[in-house]
PDB file of C-alpha atoms in Angstrom:
ATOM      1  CA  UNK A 267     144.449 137.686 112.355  1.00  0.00           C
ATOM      2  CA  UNK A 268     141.332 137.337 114.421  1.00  0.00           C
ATOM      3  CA  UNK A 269     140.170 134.130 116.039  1.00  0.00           C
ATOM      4  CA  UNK A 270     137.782 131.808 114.283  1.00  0.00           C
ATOM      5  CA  UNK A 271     134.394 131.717 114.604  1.00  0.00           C
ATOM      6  CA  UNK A 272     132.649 129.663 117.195  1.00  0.00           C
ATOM      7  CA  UNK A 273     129.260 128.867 116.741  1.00  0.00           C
ATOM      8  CA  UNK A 274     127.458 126.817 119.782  1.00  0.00           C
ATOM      9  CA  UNK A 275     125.346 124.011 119.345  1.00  0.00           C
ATOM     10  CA  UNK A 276     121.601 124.923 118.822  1.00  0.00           C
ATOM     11  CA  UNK A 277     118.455 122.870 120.382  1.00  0.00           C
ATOM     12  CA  UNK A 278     115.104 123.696 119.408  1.00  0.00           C
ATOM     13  CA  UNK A 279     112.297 122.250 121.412  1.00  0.00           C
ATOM     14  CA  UNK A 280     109.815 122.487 119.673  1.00  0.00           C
ATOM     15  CA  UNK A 281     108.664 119.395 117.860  1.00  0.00           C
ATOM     16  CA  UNK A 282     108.396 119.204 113.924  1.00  0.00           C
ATOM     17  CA  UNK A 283     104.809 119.192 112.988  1.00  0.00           C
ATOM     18  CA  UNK A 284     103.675 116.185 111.101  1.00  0.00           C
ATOM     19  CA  UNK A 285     102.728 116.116 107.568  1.00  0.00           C
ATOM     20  CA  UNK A 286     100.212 113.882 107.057  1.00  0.00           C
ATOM     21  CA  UNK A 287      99.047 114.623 103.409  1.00  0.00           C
ATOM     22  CA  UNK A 288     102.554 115.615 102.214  1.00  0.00           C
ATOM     23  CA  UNK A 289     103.246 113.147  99.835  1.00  0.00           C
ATOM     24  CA  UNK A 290      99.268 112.914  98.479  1.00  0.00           C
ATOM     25  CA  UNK A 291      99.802 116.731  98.154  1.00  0.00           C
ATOM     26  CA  UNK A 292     103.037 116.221  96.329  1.00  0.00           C
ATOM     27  CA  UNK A 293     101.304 114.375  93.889  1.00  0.00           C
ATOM     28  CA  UNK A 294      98.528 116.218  93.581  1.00  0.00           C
ATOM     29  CA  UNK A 295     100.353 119.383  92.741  1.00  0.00           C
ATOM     30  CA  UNK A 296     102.382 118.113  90.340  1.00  0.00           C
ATOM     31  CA  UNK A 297      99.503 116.988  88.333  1.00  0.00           C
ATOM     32  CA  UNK A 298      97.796 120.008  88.397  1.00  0.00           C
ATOM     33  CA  UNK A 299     101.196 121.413  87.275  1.00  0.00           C
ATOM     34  CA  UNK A 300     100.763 119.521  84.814  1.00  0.00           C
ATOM     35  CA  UNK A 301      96.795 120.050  83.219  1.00  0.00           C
ATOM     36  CA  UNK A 302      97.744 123.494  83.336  1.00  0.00           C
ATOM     37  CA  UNK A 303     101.129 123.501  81.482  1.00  0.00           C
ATOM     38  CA  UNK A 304     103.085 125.128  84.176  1.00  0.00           C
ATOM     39  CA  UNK A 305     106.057 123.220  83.694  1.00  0.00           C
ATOM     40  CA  UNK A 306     107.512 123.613  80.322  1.00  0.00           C
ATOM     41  CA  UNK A 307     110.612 120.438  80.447  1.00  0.00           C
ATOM     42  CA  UNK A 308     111.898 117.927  82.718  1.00  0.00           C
ATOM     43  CA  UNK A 309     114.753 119.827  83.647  1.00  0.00           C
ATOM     44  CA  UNK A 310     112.380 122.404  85.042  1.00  0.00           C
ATOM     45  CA  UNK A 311     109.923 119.318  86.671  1.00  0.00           C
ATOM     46  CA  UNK A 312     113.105 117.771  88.342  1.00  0.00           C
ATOM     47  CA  UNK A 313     113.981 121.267  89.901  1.00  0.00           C
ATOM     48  CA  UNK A 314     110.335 121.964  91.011  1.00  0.00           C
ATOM     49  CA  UNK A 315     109.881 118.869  92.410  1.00  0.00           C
ATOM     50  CA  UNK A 316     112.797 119.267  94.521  1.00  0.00           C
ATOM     51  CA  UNK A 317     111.551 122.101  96.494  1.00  0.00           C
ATOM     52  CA  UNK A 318     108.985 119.362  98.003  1.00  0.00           C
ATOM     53  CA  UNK A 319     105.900 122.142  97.397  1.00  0.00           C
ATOM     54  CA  UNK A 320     103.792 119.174  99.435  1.00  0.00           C
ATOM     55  CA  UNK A 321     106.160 119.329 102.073  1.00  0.00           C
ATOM     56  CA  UNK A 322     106.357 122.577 102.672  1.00  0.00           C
ATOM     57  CA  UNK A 323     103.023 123.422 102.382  1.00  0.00           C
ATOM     58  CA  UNK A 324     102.751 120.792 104.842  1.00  0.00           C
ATOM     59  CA  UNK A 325     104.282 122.834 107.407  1.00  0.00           C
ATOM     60  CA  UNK A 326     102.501 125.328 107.051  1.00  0.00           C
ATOM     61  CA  UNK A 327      99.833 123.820 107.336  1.00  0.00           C
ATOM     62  CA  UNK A 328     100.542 120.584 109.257  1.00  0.00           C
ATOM     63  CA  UNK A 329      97.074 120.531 111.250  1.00  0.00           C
ATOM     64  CA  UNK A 330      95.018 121.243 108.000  1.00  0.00           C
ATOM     65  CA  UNK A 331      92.892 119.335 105.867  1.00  0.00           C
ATOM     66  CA  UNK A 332      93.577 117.998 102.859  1.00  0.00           C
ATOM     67  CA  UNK A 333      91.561 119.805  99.922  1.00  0.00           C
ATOM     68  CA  UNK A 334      92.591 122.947 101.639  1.00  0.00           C
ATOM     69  CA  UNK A 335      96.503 121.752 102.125  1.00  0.00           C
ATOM     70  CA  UNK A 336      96.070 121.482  98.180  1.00  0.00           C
ATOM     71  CA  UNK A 337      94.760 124.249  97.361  1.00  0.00           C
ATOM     72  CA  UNK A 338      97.668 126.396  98.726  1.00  0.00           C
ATOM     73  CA  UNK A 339     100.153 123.977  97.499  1.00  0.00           C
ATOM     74  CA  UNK A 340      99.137 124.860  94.023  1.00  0.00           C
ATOM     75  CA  UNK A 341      98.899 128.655  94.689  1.00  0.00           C
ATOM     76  CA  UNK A 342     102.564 128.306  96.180  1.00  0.00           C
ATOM     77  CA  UNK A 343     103.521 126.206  92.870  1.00  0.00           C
ATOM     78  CA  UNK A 344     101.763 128.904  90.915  1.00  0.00           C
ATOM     79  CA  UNK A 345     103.795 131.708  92.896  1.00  0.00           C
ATOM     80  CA  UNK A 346     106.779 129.631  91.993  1.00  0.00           C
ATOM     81  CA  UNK A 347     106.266 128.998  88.429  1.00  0.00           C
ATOM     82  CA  UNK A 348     105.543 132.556  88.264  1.00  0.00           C
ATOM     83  CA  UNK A 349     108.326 134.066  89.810  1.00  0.00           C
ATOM     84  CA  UNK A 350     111.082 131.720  88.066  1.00  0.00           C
ATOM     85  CA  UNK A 351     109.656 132.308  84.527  1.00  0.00           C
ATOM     86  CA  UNK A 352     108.764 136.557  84.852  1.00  0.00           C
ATOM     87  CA  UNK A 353     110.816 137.409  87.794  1.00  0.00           C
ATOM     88  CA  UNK A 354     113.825 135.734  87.395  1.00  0.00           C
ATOM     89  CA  UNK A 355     114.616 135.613  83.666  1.00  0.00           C
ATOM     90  CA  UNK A 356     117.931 136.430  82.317  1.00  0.00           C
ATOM     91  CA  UNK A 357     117.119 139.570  80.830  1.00  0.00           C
ATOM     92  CA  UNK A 358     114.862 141.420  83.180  1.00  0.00           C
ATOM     93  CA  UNK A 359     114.609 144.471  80.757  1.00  0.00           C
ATOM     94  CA  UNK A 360     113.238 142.123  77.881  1.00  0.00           C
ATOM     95  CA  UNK A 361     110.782 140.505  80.032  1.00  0.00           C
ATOM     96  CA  UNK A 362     109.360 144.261  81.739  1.00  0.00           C
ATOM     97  CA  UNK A 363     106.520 144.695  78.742  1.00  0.00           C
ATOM     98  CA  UNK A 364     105.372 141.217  78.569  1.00  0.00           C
ATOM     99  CA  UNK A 365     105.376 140.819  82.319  1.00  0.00           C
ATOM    100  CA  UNK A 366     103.458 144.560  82.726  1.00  0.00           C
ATOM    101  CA  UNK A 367     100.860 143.298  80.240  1.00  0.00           C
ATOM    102  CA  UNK A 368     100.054 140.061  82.186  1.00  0.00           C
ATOM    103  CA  UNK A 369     100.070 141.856  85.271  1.00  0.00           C
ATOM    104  CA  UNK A 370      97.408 143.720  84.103  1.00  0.00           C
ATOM    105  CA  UNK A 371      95.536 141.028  82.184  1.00  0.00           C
ATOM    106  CA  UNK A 372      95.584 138.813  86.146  1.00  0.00           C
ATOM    107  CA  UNK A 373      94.376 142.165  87.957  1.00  0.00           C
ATOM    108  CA  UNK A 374      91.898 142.135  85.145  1.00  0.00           C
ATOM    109  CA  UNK A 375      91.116 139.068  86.205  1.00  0.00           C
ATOM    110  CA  UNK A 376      90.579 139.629  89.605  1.00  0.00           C
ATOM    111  CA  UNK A 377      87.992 142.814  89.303  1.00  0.00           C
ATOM    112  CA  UNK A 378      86.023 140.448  87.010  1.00  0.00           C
ATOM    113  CA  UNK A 379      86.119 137.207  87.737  1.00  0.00           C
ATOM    114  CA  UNK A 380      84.459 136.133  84.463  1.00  0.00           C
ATOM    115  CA  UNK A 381      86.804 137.576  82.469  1.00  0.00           C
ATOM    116  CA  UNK A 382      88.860 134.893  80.323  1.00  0.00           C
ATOM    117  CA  UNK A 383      92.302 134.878  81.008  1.00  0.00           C
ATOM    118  CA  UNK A 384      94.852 134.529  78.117  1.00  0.00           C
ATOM    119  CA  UNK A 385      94.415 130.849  76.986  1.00  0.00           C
ATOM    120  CA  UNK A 386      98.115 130.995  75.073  1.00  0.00           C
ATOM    121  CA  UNK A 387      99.794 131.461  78.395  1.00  0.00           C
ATOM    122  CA  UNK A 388      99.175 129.756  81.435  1.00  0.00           C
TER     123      UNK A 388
END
């Protein structure tokens, strides 16, 4: 039988970056969220908000301002959204169609910015 594990104490000197617009961000993101219908039940709200988007956009960005800070707090909620309804589903082989098509439609999207995206799904 081999000896236990020690792991030594670690000390990081470095000093946490404050977060001034975290909780404004928070809030922010949540209602855009929201106008956009990216959360579909509270179950799914309650979950989101616990990853603290505003927080950890925050660090990231602890020195930035806040319209910016917001702005990639809602493209990380996006990302998040995204991945936990396409990328994570139950049945990855049922969702490979849909998920190629709207792929396609957002690249779509992106060489013409004045194309409409599909209003049925956010």
């Amino acid at each position: 039988m081999s000896d236990p594990l020690h792991v030594p104490a670690l000390h990081c000197p470095i000093p946490r970056p404050a977060r001034p617009h975290a909780d404004v961000v928070d809030k922010e993101v949540f209602a855009w969220m929201t106008r956009f219908s990216l959360v579909r039940d509270a179950a799914e709200r309650e979950r989101l908000e616990g990853i603290r988007i505003g927080w950890l956009t925050g660090a990231a960005h602890a020195d930035g301002l806040l319209e910016p800070t917001v702005v990639a707090a809602q493209l990380t909620a996006w990302l998040t959204a995204f991945d936990d309804r396409y990328a994570d589903s139950v049945d990855p082989a049922a969702r490979a169609l849909p998920t190629a098509r709207l792929v396609l439609r957002l690249r779509a999207v992106m060489e013409d910015p004045d194309a409409l995206p599909a209003p049925a799904d956010p």
